[in-house]
Short mmCIF file of C-alpha atoms in Angstrom, two decimals:
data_model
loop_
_atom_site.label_atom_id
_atom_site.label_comp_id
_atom_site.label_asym_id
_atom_site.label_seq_id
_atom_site.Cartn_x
_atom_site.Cartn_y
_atom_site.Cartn_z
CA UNK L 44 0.00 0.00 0.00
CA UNK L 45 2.74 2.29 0.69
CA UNK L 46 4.36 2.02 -2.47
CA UNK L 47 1.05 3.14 -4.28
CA UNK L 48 0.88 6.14 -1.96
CA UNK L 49 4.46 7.15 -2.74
CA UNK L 50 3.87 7.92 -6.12
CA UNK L 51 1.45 10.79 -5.75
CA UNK L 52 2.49 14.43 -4.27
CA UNK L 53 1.67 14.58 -0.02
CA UNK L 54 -0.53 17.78 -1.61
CA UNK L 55 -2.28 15.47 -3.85
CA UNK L 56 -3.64 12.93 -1.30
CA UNK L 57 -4.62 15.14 0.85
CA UNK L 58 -6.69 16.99 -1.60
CA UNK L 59 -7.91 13.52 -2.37
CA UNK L 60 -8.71 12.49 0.98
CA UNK L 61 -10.57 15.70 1.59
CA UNK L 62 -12.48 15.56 -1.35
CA UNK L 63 -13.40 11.55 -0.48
CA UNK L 64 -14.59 13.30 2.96
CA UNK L 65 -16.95 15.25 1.44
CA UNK L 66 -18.38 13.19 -0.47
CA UNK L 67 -19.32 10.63 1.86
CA UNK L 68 -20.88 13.31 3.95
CA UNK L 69 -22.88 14.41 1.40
CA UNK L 70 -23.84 10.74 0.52
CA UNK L 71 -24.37 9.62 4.20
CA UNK L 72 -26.32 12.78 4.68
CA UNK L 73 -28.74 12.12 1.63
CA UNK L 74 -32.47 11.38 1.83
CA UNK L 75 -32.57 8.11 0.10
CA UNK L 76 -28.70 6.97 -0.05
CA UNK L 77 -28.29 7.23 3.74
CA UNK L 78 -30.78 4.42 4.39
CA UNK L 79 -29.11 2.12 1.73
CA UNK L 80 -28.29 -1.27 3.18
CA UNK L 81 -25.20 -1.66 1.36
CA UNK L 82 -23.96 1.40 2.19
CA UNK L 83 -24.48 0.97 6.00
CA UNK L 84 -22.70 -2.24 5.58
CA UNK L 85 -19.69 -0.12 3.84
CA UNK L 86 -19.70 2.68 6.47
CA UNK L 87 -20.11 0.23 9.26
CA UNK L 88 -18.24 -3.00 8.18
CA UNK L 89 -15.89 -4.19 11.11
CA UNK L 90 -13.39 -6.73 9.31
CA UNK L 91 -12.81 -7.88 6.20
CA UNK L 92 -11.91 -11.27 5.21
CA UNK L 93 -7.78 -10.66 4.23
CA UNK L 94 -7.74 -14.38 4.46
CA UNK L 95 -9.55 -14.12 0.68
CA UNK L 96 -6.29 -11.79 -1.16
CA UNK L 97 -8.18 -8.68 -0.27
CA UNK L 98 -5.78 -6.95 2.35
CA UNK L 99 -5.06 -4.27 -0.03
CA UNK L 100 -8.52 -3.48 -0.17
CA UNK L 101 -8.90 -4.09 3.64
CA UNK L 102 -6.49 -1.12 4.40
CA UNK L 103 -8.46 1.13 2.01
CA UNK L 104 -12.18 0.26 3.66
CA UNK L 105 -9.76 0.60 7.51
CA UNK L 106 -8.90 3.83 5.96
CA UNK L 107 -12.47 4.77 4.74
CA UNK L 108 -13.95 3.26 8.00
CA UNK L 109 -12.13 5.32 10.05
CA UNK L 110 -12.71 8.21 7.77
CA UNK L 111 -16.19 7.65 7.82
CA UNK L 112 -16.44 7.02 11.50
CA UNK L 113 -17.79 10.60 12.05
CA UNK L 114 -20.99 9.67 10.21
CA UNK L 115 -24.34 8.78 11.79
CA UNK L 116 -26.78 7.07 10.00
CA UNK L 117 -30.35 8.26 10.51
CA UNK L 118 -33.24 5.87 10.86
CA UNK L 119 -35.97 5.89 8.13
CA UNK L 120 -38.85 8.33 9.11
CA UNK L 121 -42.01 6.34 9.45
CA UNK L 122 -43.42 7.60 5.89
CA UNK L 123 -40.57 6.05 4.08
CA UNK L 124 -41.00 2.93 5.81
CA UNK L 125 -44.66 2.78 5.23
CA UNK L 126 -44.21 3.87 1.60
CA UNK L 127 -41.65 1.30 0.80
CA UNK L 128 -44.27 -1.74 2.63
CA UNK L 129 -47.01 -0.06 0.30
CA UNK L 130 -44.35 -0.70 -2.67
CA UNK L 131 -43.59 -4.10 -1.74
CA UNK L 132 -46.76 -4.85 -1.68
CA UNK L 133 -47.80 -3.11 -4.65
CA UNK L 134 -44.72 -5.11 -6.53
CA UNK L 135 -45.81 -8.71 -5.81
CA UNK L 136 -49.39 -7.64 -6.77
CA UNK L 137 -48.46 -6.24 -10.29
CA UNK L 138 -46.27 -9.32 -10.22
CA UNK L 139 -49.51 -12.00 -10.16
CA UNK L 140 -51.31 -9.62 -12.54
CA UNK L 141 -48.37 -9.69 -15.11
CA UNK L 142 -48.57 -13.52 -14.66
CA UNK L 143 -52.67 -13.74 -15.20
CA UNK L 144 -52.03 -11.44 -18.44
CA UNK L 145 -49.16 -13.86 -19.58
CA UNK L 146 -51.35 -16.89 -19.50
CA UNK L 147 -54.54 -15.11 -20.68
CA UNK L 148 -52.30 -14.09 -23.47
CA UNK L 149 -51.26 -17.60 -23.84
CA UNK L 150 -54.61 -19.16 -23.99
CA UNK L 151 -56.33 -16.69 -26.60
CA UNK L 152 -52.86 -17.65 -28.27
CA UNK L 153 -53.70 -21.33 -28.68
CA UNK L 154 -57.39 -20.78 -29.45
CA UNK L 155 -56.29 -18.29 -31.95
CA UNK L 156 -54.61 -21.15 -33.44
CA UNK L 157 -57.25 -23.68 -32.93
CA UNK L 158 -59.99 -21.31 -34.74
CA UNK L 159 -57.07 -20.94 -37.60
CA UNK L 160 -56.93 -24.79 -38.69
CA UNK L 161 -60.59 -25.09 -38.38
CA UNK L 162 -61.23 -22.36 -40.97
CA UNK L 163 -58.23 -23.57 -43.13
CA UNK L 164 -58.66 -27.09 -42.94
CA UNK L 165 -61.47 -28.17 -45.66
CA UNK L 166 -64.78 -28.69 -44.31
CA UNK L 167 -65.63 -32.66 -44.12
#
């Protein structure tokens, strides 16, 4: 890790790191990003597996964790958590309706095709 530090200016990571800082402020302090799952998991995550080759990237989320340690993730207000039950909900519904279309669509299908052979097919 050091070695990839080295080769940009002191001035230049710091510029960097300040700029990271702000950015995950603004992003932990949005409406609809701050209540993400997997970005709680990313601000919050306590080890990562360096077992798996990832210990490069396990100094860079120590670094971000403690970076982001300042940063307090809100609980959802009670509209947002009603609204997104309502959408759930409203999801698996248009879900069974998509699926009573598809095999109404099916069925007029094969009688389509049914009523097709008997007109084609010479009368006998």
């Amino acid at each position: 890790m050091k070695g990839v530090v080295d080769r940009f200016s002191e001035e230049f990571v710091e510029t960097r790191m300040k700029a990271l800082d702000k950015f995950l402020k603004r992003v932990a302090d949005h409406p609809v990003l701050s209540f993400n799952p997997h970005l709680n998991t990313f601000l919050t995550v306590k080890d990562l597996n360096k077992r798996q080759g990832l210990a490069l990237l396990s100094k860079v989320g120590e670094s971000v964790k403690h970076a982001a340690g300042g940063y307090k993730l809100r609980a959802r207000p009670a509209e947002f958590a009603a609204m997104g039950e309502y959408l759930d909900v409203f999801n698996q519904k248009l879900g069974t309706i998509d699926r009573i279309a598809q095999r109404i669509l099916k069925e007029q299908s094969g009688t389509r095709a049914i009523l097709l052979r008997e007109a084609v097919s010479p009368a006998g």
